[in-house]
C-alpha atoms as one frame of an Amber mdcrd trajectory, in Angstrom:
protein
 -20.215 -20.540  -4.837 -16.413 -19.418  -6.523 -17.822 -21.437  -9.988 -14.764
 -20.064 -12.473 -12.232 -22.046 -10.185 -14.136 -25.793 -10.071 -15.384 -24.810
 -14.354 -11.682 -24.864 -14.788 -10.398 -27.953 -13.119 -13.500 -29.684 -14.443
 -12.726 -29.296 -17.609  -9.158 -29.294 -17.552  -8.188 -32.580 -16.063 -11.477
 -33.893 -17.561 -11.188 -33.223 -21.223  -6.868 -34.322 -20.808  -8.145 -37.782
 -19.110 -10.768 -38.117 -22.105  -8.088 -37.015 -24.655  -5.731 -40.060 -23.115
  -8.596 -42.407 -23.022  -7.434 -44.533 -26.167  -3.869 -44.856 -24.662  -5.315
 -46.364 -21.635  -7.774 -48.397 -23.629  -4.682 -50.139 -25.671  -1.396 -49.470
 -26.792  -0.417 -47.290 -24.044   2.859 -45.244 -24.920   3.595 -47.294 -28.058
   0.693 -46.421 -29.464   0.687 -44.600 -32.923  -1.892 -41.819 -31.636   0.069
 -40.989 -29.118   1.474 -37.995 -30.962  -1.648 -36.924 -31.561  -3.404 -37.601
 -28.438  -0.375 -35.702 -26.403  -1.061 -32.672 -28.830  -4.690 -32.580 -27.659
  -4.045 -32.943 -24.007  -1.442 -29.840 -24.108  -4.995 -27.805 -25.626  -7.157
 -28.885 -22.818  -6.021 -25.218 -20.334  -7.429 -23.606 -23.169 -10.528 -25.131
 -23.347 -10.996 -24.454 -19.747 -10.198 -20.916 -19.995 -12.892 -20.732 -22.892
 -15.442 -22.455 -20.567 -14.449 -20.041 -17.250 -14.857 -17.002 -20.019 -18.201
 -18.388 -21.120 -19.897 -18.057 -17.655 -17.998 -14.777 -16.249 -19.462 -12.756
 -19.657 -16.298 -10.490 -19.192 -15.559  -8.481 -22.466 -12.975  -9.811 -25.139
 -10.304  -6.931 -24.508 -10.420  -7.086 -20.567 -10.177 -10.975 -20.311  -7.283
 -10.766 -22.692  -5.216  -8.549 -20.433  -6.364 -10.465 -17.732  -5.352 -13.526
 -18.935  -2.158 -12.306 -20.458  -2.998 -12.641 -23.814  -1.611  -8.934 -24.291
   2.056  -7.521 -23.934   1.503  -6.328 -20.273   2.263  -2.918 -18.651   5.135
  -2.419 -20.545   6.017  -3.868 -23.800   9.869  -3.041 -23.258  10.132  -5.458
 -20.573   7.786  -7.715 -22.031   9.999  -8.217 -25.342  13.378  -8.176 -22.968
  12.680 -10.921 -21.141  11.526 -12.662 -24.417  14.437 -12.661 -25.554  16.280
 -13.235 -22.336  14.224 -16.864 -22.216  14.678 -17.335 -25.654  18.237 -17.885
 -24.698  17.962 -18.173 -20.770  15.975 -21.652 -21.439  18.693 -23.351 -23.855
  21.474 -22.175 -21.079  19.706 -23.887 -18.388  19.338 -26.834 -20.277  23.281
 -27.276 -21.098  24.142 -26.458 -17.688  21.764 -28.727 -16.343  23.706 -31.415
 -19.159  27.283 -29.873 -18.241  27.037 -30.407 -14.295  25.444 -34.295 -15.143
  28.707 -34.628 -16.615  31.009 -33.275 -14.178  29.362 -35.190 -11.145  29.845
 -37.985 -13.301  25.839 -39.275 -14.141  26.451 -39.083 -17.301  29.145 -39.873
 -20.082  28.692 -37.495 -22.955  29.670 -39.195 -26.761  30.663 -36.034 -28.506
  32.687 -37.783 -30.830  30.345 -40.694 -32.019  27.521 -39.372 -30.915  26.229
 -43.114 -30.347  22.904 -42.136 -28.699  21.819 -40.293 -30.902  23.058 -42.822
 -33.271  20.685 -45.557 -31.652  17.931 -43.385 -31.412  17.982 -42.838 -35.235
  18.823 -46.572 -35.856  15.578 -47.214 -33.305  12.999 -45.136 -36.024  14.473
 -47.076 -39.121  16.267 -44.055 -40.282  19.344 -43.907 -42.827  22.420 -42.672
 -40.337  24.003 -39.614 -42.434  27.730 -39.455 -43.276  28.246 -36.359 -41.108
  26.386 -36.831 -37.955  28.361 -34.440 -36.155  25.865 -31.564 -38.617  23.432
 -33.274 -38.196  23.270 -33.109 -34.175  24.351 -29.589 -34.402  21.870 -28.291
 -37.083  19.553 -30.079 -34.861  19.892 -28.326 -31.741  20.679 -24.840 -33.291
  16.996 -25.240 -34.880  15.945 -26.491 -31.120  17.422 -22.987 -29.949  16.505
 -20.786 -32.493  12.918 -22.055 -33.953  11.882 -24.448 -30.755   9.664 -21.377
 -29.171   7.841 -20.743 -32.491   7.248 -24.386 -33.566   6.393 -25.012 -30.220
   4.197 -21.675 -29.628   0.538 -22.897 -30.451   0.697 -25.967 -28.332   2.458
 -24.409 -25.931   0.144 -21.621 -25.880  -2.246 -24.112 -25.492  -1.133 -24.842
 -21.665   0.020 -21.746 -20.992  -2.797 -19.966 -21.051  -4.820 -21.757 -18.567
  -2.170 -22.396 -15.811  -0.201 -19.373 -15.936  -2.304 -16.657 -17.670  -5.627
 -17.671 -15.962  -4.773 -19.965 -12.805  -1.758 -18.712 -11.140  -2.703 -14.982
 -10.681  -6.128 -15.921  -9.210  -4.067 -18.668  -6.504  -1.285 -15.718  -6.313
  -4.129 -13.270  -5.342  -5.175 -15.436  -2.469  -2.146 -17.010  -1.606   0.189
 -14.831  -1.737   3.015 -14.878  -4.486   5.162 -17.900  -2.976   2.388 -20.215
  -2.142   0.673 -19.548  -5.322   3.717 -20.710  -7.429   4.100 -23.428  -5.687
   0.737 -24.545  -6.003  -0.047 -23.582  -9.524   3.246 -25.939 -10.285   1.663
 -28.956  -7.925  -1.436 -28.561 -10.308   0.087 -28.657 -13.707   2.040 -31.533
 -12.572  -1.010 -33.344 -11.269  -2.522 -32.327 -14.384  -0.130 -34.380 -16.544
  -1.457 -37.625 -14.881  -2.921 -39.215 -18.016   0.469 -39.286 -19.899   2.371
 -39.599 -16.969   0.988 -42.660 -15.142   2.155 -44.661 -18.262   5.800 -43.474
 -17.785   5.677 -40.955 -19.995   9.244 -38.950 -19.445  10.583 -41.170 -17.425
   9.810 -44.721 -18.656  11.714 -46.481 -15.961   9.256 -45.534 -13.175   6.349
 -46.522 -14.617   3.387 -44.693 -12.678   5.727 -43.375  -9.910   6.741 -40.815
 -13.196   3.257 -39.250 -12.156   4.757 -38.370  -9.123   8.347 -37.871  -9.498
   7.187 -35.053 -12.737   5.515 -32.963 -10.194   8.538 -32.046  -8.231  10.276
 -30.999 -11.511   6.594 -28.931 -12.517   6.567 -27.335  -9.345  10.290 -26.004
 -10.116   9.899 -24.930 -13.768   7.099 -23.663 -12.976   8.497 -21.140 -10.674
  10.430 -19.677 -13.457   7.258 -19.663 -15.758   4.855 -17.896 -12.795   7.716
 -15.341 -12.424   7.798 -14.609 -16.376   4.078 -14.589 -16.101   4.122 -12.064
 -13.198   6.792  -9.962 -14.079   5.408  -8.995 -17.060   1.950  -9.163 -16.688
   1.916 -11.499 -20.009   1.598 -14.768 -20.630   3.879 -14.682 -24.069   7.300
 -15.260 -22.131   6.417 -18.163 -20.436   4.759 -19.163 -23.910   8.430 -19.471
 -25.125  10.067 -20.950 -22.106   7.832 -23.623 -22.657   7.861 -24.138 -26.251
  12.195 -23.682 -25.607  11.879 -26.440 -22.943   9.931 -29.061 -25.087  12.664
 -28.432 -28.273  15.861 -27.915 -26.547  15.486 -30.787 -23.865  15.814 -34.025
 -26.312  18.446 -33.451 -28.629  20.938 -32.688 -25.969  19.975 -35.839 -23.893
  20.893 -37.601 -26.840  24.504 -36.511 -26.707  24.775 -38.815 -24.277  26.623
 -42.285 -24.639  24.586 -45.110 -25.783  26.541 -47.480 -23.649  25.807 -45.907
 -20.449  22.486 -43.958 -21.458  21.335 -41.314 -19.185  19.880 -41.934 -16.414
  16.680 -39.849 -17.023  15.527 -39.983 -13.181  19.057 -37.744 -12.418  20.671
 -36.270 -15.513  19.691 -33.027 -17.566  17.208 -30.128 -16.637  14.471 -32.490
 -15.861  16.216 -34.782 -13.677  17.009 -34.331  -9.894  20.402 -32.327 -11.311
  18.563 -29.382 -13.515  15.729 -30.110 -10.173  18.666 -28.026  -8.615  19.205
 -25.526 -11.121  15.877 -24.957 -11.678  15.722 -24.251  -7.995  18.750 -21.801
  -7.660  17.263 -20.183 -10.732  14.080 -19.266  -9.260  15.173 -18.610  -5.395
  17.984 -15.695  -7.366  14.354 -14.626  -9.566  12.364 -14.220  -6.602  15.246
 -12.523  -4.268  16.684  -9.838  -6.735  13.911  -9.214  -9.344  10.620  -9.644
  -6.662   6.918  -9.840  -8.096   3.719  -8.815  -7.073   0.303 -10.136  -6.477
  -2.424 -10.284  -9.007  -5.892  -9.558  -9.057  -8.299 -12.796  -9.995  -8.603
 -13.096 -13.888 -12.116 -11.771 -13.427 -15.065 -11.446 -10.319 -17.531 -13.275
 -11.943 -21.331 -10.721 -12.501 -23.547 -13.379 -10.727 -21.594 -13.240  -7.863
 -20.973  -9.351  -7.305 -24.849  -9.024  -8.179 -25.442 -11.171  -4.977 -23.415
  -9.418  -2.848 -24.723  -6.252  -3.839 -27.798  -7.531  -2.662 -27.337  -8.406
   0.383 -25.638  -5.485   1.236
């Protein structure tokens, strides 16, 4: 029996459902744990990696390079394309915001800024004089800090679906497939949150499935960081990018005709198409290879040994 693979899922979409629980049990997405409880979910890969890592008794220095924990084969690249998402994220984000705009989804309030406005208004904060700075300083702090405020958590997801899960599904898979799938997964995985509405509130439980298509697509981008380099730290900032860049430039938008969520911005069907043109020009001109498995666990070689 392959144990590393079930170990994982096991405890991966077990310990999110359990970390969810007291959402389901009352308050749903209103309630004042979520914060907390959304935090704990994004640490449940982790956990799973620890519990794979526990049974394959693979040293400390080897399952770190396996898992991506280290800089990969070369550090050069490794810090290039760092940097490259580091800014690469933020651009996909506006464009995603810019072509919602031109199609005409969305009506962008530059000058009142009456989203964000509401949105403030909505959390019984004071509006400031100069809210023009104010949505500026906050999406240059997005751009700039987002990937290290955002690096333990995201860290925390990271490094069980793309440093431990996609090069094992890559390795039997092939490159494409495994992508794909390892995308379908961390969608699915998100099932707790999402089957409340959690991104997009106006689908209720259909946001379950509707935030798989747009996993599957980011996480194209993320597998390619993740396979490119050999390390798992580049897709650690895509994702923490992602998370801080995405809702302050939503809120640009006009609070008469608020964004559609389902079709504007990189998450919605538009950025759905970005995302997709992004990773089709990734995987054409800048090709990756296949990965070994994280590990071949002792028990199991030991058996074939003796049978042979």
């Amino acid at each position: 029996m392959n144990r590393p693979l079930p170990i994982f899922v096991v405890l991966a979409f077990g310990l999110s459902w359990a970390a969810a629980l007291p959402l389901w049990l009352g308050g749903g997405l209103g309630s004042p744990l979520l914060p907390l409880l959304a935090s704990l979910v994004m640490f449940t890969p982790t956990v799973a990696v620890l519990g794979v890592w526990a049974v394959t008794r693979t040293s400390p220095k080897e399952w770190a390079r396996k898992t991506g924990l280290t800089l990969g084969g070369s550090r050069k690249r490794t810090w290039l394309l760092v940097a490259a998402t580091w800014l690469g994220v933020p651009l996909l984000v506006f464009l995603a915001m810019g072509l919602s705009a031109a199609v005409g989804l969305v009506t962008l309030d530059l000058d009142r800024l009456s989203l964000l406005r509401a949105a403030l208004e909505a959390r019984g904060m004071e509006i400031p004089a100069d809210l023009g700075t104010v949505a500026a300083l906050q999406i240059v702090v997005a751009i700039v800090a987002g990937p290290l405020l955002n690096a333990i958590p995201a860290l925390g997801e990271e490094w069980g679906w793309r440093g431990w899960l996609l090069p094992r599904l890559t390795s039997t898979n092939g490159v494409f497939a495994g992508l794909l799938l390892s995308g379908a997964i961390w969608g699915l995985w998100h099932a707790p949150l999402t089957l409340l509405g959690y991104n997009y509130p106006s689908l209720g439980s259909w946001a379950a499935l509707f935030f798989i298509g747009f996993c599957v697509l980011a996480g194209v981008l993320f597998g390619w960081l993740r396979l490119r380099t050999g390390s798992v730290w580049p897709a650690v900032v895509a994702h923490g990018s992602l998370n801080a860049v995405v809702p302050p430039v939503l809120l640009l938008g006009d609070a008469a005709a608020p964004p559609n969520e389902l079709l504007v911005g990189l998450t919605g069907l538009v950025g759905w198409v970005v995302l997709a043109l992004a990773g089709a020009a990734l995987l054409r001109f800048f090709p990756v290879r296949q990965e070994p498995p994280a590990q071949a666990p002792p028990v199991a070689a030991e058996a074939r040994s003796s049978a042979e």
